[in-house]
Coordinates of C-alpha atoms and ligand atoms in Angstrom, one line a residue:
M1 CA 0.0 0.2 0.2
A2 CA 2.9 2.1 -0.1
F3 CA 1.9 4.1 -3.1
A4 CA -1.9 3.8 -2.7
F5 CA -2.9 7.5 -2.1
S6 CA -6.7 7.3 -2.7
R7 CA -8.4 9.4 -5.0
K8 CA -10.4 10.6 -2.3
T9 CA -8.0 12.0 -0.3
M10 CA -9.4 13.6 2.9
A11 CA -13.1 12.7 2.1
G12 CA -13.4 9.2 1.7
A13 CA -13.2 6.4 4.1
V14 CA -11.2 4.4 1.6
V15 CA -8.0 6.6 2.0
L16 CA -8.2 6.7 5.7
V17 CA -6.2 4.1 6.6
T18 CA -3.5 4.4 4.0
T19 CA -3.5 8.4 4.3
V20 CA -3.2 8.1 8.2
S21 CA -0.2 5.7 8.1
M22 CA 1.8 8.2 5.8
A23 CA 1.2 11.2 8.0
I24 CA 2.2 9.3 11.0
A25 CA 5.0 7.8 9.3
G26 CA 6.0 10.9 7.8
C27 CA 7.0 12.8 10.6
A28 CA 10.8 12.6 10.7
N29 CA 10.8 11.1 14.5
S30 CA 9.9 7.5 13.1
D31 CA 12.9 7.9 10.8
P32 CA 15.9 5.9 11.9
E33 CA 18.2 8.3 10.5
S34 CA 16.8 11.0 12.7
A35 CA 18.7 10.2 15.5
S36 CA 19.1 13.7 16.7
S37 CA 15.5 15.1 15.8
P38 CA 13.5 16.1 18.8
S39 CA 11.0 14.2 20.3
K40 CA 12.3 10.8 19.2
S41 CA 10.4 8.8 21.6
S42 CA 7.1 10.3 20.9
A43 CA 6.5 8.7 17.3
S44 CA 6.6 5.2 19.2
A45 CA 4.3 6.3 21.5
A46 CA 2.0 7.5 19.0
Q47 CA 2.1 4.4 17.1
S48 CA 1.5 2.3 20.5
S49 CA -0.7 4.0 23.0
L50 CA -2.0 6.7 20.6
Q51 CA -3.1 5.2 17.4
P52 CA -4.7 8.0 15.4
S53 CA -8.2 8.0 14.5
K54 CA -9.3 6.8 11.0
S55 CA -12.8 9.0 11.3
S56 CA -11.3 12.2 11.8
V57 CA -10.3 12.6 8.1
A58 CA -14.2 12.2 7.2
K59 CA -15.3 15.5 8.4
P60 CA -12.7 17.9 8.6
T61 CA -13.5 21.3 9.6
V62 CA -12.7 24.7 8.3
S63 CA -11.1 26.9 10.5
S64 CA -12.8 30.6 11.0
G65 CA -11.3 33.4 8.5
A66 CA -11.7 31.1 5.4
S67 CA -14.1 34.0 4.1
I68 CA -11.1 36.0 2.5
P69 CA -11.9 35.4 -1.2
A70 CA -10.4 32.7 -2.7
G71 CA -7.1 34.2 -5.3
M72 CA -6.6 37.0 -2.6
P73 CA -3.3 37.0 -1.6
S74 CA -2.8 37.7 2.4
G75 CA -1.7 40.8 4.0
A76 CA 0.0 41.6 7.0
V77 CA -1.5 41.1 10.4
P78 CA -1.7 44.3 12.1
S79 CA 0.8 45.2 14.9
G80 CA -0.5 43.7 18.3
T81 CA -2.3 40.9 17.0
Y82 CA -1.4 38.1 19.2
G83 CA 1.7 39.6 20.3
V84 CA 2.9 41.2 16.9
G85 CA 5.4 43.8 17.7
A86 CA 5.4 43.4 21.2
A87 CA 8.2 41.9 23.6
V88 CA 8.5 38.1 23.4
T89 CA 7.5 36.8 27.0
K90 CA 7.0 33.0 28.3
P91 CA 3.6 31.8 27.7
N92 CA 0.9 31.4 30.3
C93 CA 1.4 27.5 30.1
P94 CA 3.7 24.9 31.4
E95 CA 6.6 24.3 28.6
P96 CA 5.7 21.6 26.4
P97 CA 7.9 18.6 26.3
S98 CA 11.0 19.2 24.0
N99 CA 14.5 17.5 23.5
Y100 CA 16.1 20.9 23.6
S101 CA 17.3 22.8 26.5
P102 CA 14.1 25.4 28.1
F103 CA 13.3 28.4 25.9
Q104 CA 14.3 31.4 27.4
A105 CA 11.9 34.2 26.6
P106 CA 13.9 37.3 26.3
G107 CA 11.4 39.6 27.7
T108 CA 11.9 42.2 25.2
V109 CA 11.1 43.5 21.7
V110 CA 13.2 41.4 19.4
K111 CA 14.7 43.1 16.1
D112 CA 13.4 41.6 13.0
I113 CA 15.7 39.0 11.0
D114 CA 16.6 40.5 7.8
G115 CA 14.0 39.8 5.0
L116 CA 11.0 39.2 7.1
E117 CA 7.8 41.5 6.5
P118 CA 6.6 42.7 9.4
G119 CA 3.2 40.8 10.7
T120 CA 3.7 38.2 8.3
N121 CA 5.9 34.6 8.1
H122 CA 7.3 35.6 4.7
G123 CA 9.6 38.6 2.8
T124 CA 7.6 41.4 0.9
A125 CA 8.7 39.2 -2.6
A126 CA 5.9 36.8 -1.4
D127 CA 3.3 39.0 -1.2
K128 CA 1.9 38.4 -4.5
Y129 CA 1.4 34.6 -4.0
A130 CA 1.2 34.1 -0.2
Y131 CA -2.1 32.9 1.0
P132 CA -3.8 32.4 4.4
A133 CA -3.9 28.6 5.9
S134 CA -7.4 29.1 6.2
V135 CA -8.0 29.7 2.4
V136 CA -5.9 27.2 1.3
N137 CA -7.4 24.5 3.9
Q138 CA -11.0 25.5 2.4
W139 CA -9.4 25.0 -0.8
L140 CA -8.8 21.5 0.0
Q141 CA -11.7 20.6 1.9
K142 CA -14.1 22.0 -0.9
P143 CA -12.6 21.8 -4.2
S144 CA -15.6 23.7 -5.7
T145 CA -14.2 27.0 -4.1
Q146 CA -10.7 26.5 -5.9
P147 CA -9.3 28.9 -8.5
K148 CA -10.8 27.9 -11.9
N149 CA -8.4 30.1 -13.9
K150 CA -5.3 29.1 -12.6
K151 CA -3.4 26.1 -11.1
I152 CA -1.1 26.9 -7.8
V153 CA 0.9 24.3 -6.1
F154 CA 2.3 24.9 -2.2
V155 CA 5.4 22.8 -1.9
T156 CA 5.6 22.3 2.0
F157 CA 8.9 20.8 4.1
D158 CA 8.3 19.8 7.4
D159 CA 10.3 18.7 10.4
G160 CA 13.2 21.2 9.9
P161 CA 14.8 23.2 9.7
T162 CA 18.1 21.6 9.4
T163 CA 21.3 23.0 8.1
K164 CA 21.9 20.2 5.5
F165 CA 18.5 19.6 4.3
T166 CA 16.8 22.6 4.3
G167 CA 19.9 24.4 2.7
E168 CA 20.0 21.8 -0.1
Q169 CA 16.3 22.5 -0.5
L170 CA 16.8 26.4 -0.9
D171 CA 19.2 25.9 -3.6
N172 CA 16.8 23.4 -5.3
L173 CA 14.1 26.3 -5.2
E174 CA 16.4 28.9 -6.2
K175 CA 17.4 27.2 -9.5
A176 CA 14.0 26.3 -10.2
G177 CA 12.5 29.8 -9.5
A178 CA 10.1 28.1 -6.9
R179 CA 8.9 28.3 -3.5
A180 CA 8.0 26.7 -0.7
T181 CA 6.7 26.9 3.0
F182 CA 8.5 25.4 5.9
F183 CA 6.7 24.1 8.6
M184 CA 9.5 24.1 11.3
I185 CA 9.6 22.7 14.5
A186 CA 10.2 25.8 16.5
P187 CA 13.2 25.1 18.8
Q188 CA 15.0 23.6 16.3
I189 CA 15.6 27.1 14.2
R190 CA 18.0 27.7 17.3
D191 CA 20.4 25.1 15.6
V192 CA 20.6 26.9 11.9
N193 CA 22.3 30.0 11.3
K194 CA 19.8 33.0 11.0
N195 CA 21.6 33.6 7.5
M196 CA 19.9 30.5 6.2
L197 CA 16.4 31.8 7.3
T198 CA 17.4 35.1 6.0
R199 CA 18.0 33.8 2.5
S200 CA 14.7 31.6 2.7
L201 CA 12.7 34.7 3.5
K202 CA 14.5 36.8 0.3
M203 CA 14.0 33.9 -1.7
G204 CA 10.3 34.2 -1.3
N205 CA 9.6 31.0 0.9
A206 CA 7.5 31.1 4.1
L207 CA 8.1 30.0 7.6
A208 CA 5.5 28.6 9.2
I209 CA 5.0 26.4 12.4
H210 CA 4.9 22.6 12.7
S211 CA 4.4 22.8 16.7
Y212 CA 6.8 23.1 19.6
S213 CA 7.1 19.6 20.9
H214 CA 6.4 17.5 18.0
D215 CA 5.4 15.1 20.8
Y216 CA 2.1 13.2 19.8
K217 CA 1.6 12.0 23.2
Y218 CA 1.6 15.5 24.8
L219 CA -0.7 17.2 21.8
Y220 CA -3.0 14.3 21.3
H221 CA -3.6 12.4 24.7
G222 CA -6.9 12.7 26.4
S223 CA -10.3 14.5 25.9
A224 CA -10.9 17.0 23.3
A225 CA -10.4 19.7 26.1
D226 CA -6.7 18.1 27.0
K227 CA -5.9 18.5 23.3
A228 CA -7.0 21.9 22.7
K229 CA -5.6 22.9 26.5
H230 CA -2.0 21.3 25.0
I231 CA -2.1 22.0 21.2
S232 CA -2.7 25.7 22.1
C233 CA 0.0 26.0 24.6
D234 CA 2.3 24.0 22.1
W235 CA 1.3 26.5 19.7
D236 CA 1.9 29.6 22.1
W237 CA 5.6 28.4 22.9
A238 CA 6.5 27.6 19.2
I239 CA 5.4 31.5 18.4
A240 CA 7.4 32.5 21.2
Q241 CA 10.3 30.8 20.1
N242 CA 9.7 31.6 16.5
R243 CA 9.4 35.3 17.2
A244 CA 12.6 35.0 19.5
V245 CA 14.7 34.1 16.7
L246 CA 12.8 36.0 13.8
G247 CA 11.6 39.1 15.3
S248 CA 8.9 40.5 17.3
D249 CA 6.8 41.4 14.2
Y250 CA 6.7 37.5 13.2
F251 CA 3.2 36.0 12.8
S252 CA 2.3 32.8 10.6
S253 CA -1.5 32.0 10.5
A254 CA -0.4 28.5 9.3
F255 CA 0.0 25.5 11.7
R256 CA 0.4 21.8 10.6
H257 CA -0.3 19.3 13.3
P258 CA 2.4 16.7 13.7
G259 CA 1.3 13.7 11.8
G260 CA -1.4 15.5 10.1
H261 CA -4.9 17.0 11.5
M262 CA -6.4 14.3 9.5
S263 CA -4.9 11.7 11.7
W264 CA -6.5 12.7 15.0
S265 CA -9.7 12.9 16.2
N266 CA -11.7 15.3 18.7
L267 CA -9.8 18.5 17.4
S268 CA -12.8 21.0 17.2
Q269 CA -11.9 22.2 20.5
S270 CA -8.5 22.9 19.8
D271 CA -9.1 24.2 16.2
A272 CA -11.2 26.7 17.7
A273 CA -8.5 27.5 20.1
L274 CA -6.0 28.1 17.1
A275 CA -8.6 30.3 15.4
K276 CA -8.8 32.5 18.4
R277 CA -5.5 33.1 17.8
G278 CA -5.7 33.5 13.9
V279 CA -4.3 30.3 13.2
S280 CA -5.5 27.7 10.7
W281 CA -4.4 24.0 10.5
I282 CA -3.3 22.7 6.9
D283 CA -3.2 19.1 5.5
W284 CA -1.9 17.9 2.3
N285 CA -3.4 16.5 -0.7
A286 CA -0.5 15.0 -2.5
M287 CA 3.2 14.0 -1.4
S288 CA 6.7 12.9 -2.4
G289 CA 6.4 9.7 -0.5
D290 CA 9.1 10.4 1.9
A291 CA 6.2 10.4 4.5
D292 CA 5.7 6.8 3.9
V293 CA 7.5 3.8 5.6
Q294 CA 7.4 2.0 2.5
R295 CA 8.8 5.2 0.7
P296 CA 10.0 5.2 -2.9
T297 CA 13.5 3.5 -3.3
T298 CA 14.6 5.9 -6.3
V299 CA 14.6 9.5 -7.2
P300 CA 12.5 8.7 -10.1
G301 CA 10.0 7.1 -7.7
Y302 CA 9.3 10.6 -5.7
L303 CA 8.3 12.4 -8.7
E304 CA 6.4 9.2 -9.7
M305 CA 4.5 9.6 -6.4
V306 CA 4.1 13.3 -6.6
K307 CA 2.1 12.8 -9.9
K308 CA 0.3 9.9 -8.8
S309 CA -1.1 11.4 -5.8
I310 CA -2.3 14.6 -7.6
K311 CA -4.2 12.2 -10.0
E312 CA -5.6 10.4 -7.3
S313 CA -6.7 13.7 -5.9
D314 CA -8.6 14.3 -9.1
N315 CA -6.2 16.6 -10.5
P316 CA -7.2 19.6 -8.1
N317 CA -6.1 23.2 -9.4
V318 CA -4.7 23.5 -5.8
V319 CA -2.2 21.2 -5.0
V320 CA -0.4 21.0 -1.3
I321 CA 2.4 18.5 -1.5
L322 CA 4.1 17.1 1.9
N323 CA 7.8 16.8 1.9
H324 CA 10.4 16.8 4.8
D325 CA 13.7 18.7 5.0
T326 CA 15.1 17.0 8.0
F327 CA 17.6 14.1 8.8
G328 CA 17.6 11.6 6.7
K329 CA 15.8 13.0 3.8
Q330 CA 18.3 13.0 1.4
M331 CA 16.6 11.7 -1.4
T332 CA 14.0 14.1 -1.0
A333 CA 16.9 16.8 -1.6
E334 CA 17.7 14.6 -4.7
A335 CA 14.2 14.1 -6.2
M336 CA 13.0 17.8 -5.8
P337 CA 14.7 19.3 -8.9
S338 CA 12.7 16.8 -11.0
I339 CA 9.7 17.5 -9.0
L340 CA 9.7 21.2 -9.2
S341 CA 10.4 21.0 -13.1
W342 CA 7.6 18.8 -13.7
L343 CA 5.4 20.9 -11.7
K344 CA 6.4 23.8 -13.8
S345 CA 5.6 21.8 -17.2
Q346 CA 2.4 21.2 -15.6
G347 CA 1.5 25.1 -15.4
Y348 CA 1.6 25.2 -12.1
E349 CA 2.3 28.3 -10.1
F350 CA 4.1 28.3 -7.1
G351 CA 2.4 29.8 -3.9
V352 CA 3.3 29.9 0.2
I353 CA 1.0 29.5 2.9
S354 CA 0.9 32.5 5.1
Ligands
ZN401 ZN1 6.0 16.4 11.3

């Protein structure tokens, strides 16, 4: 079932088992090569005691804020929105589990990193093609709302940043004249040179959030209220960590759940908690296959997986592709030039998720 990405992605029951297994397997923490990635033990916890729900895919919810007209690129959020522009302080909840040393909030306004447009997760170059996560999410959940007159692809990378693999993907994107959205595990941004983050922003990419802990047990254990409490707390720590490195004006409306929103049940309360913060979850409707336990074993296999998953999603005009830029994802880096080239040949414009 390695390549069985159903045409009813995110809507039909047929796809659920396969998609869920890919989603869970996709996070770098299950990767044997990712020995130094955070929360390594959490994946095994998820696979044993925290089995993802198969029913959660059937009825996804669209977070609030999806009323922005389709096709309208996003603007920056005003200063003051959820701390934008203010001092970076410690969140009002206990620090989520992390393999990193405890995050120390500076308690001051942090100068923005070079390349960041205030109130956004990208640089000004991306204004023309940056779309709020709520809009992209709605496009995925209700394909009838997608733009009719153009094809947009959102290439996404999870579980970074890492100096090696994020750097290689930036090279790939630069050569192709493409851009992507990087869903980062917040504390990992301490491990990379700020120049790489600036380079990414100046190239027109977006830097979004893929949690602080990446810990399935912490995020998804317990009641709906427990999940809401932990996921929102995790996001609070993630945005604080990102603002401490990227600058006080950093904000991203895009949150990708570790394992994928589609993999878990009873998230409506946590979705609402995120929506209160101006945040929407965003999954994917295509993938290179580096998420799969039985991932492609050749570089051409990754491109074939992209083609196949898009086709099986009924060739939508809006495609969000799941990839990873963390430890062990060498083949993703090697495959990306052919994937980007093929996407261009098919007439897709490259967007980013703000
Ligand atoms: Zn992940």
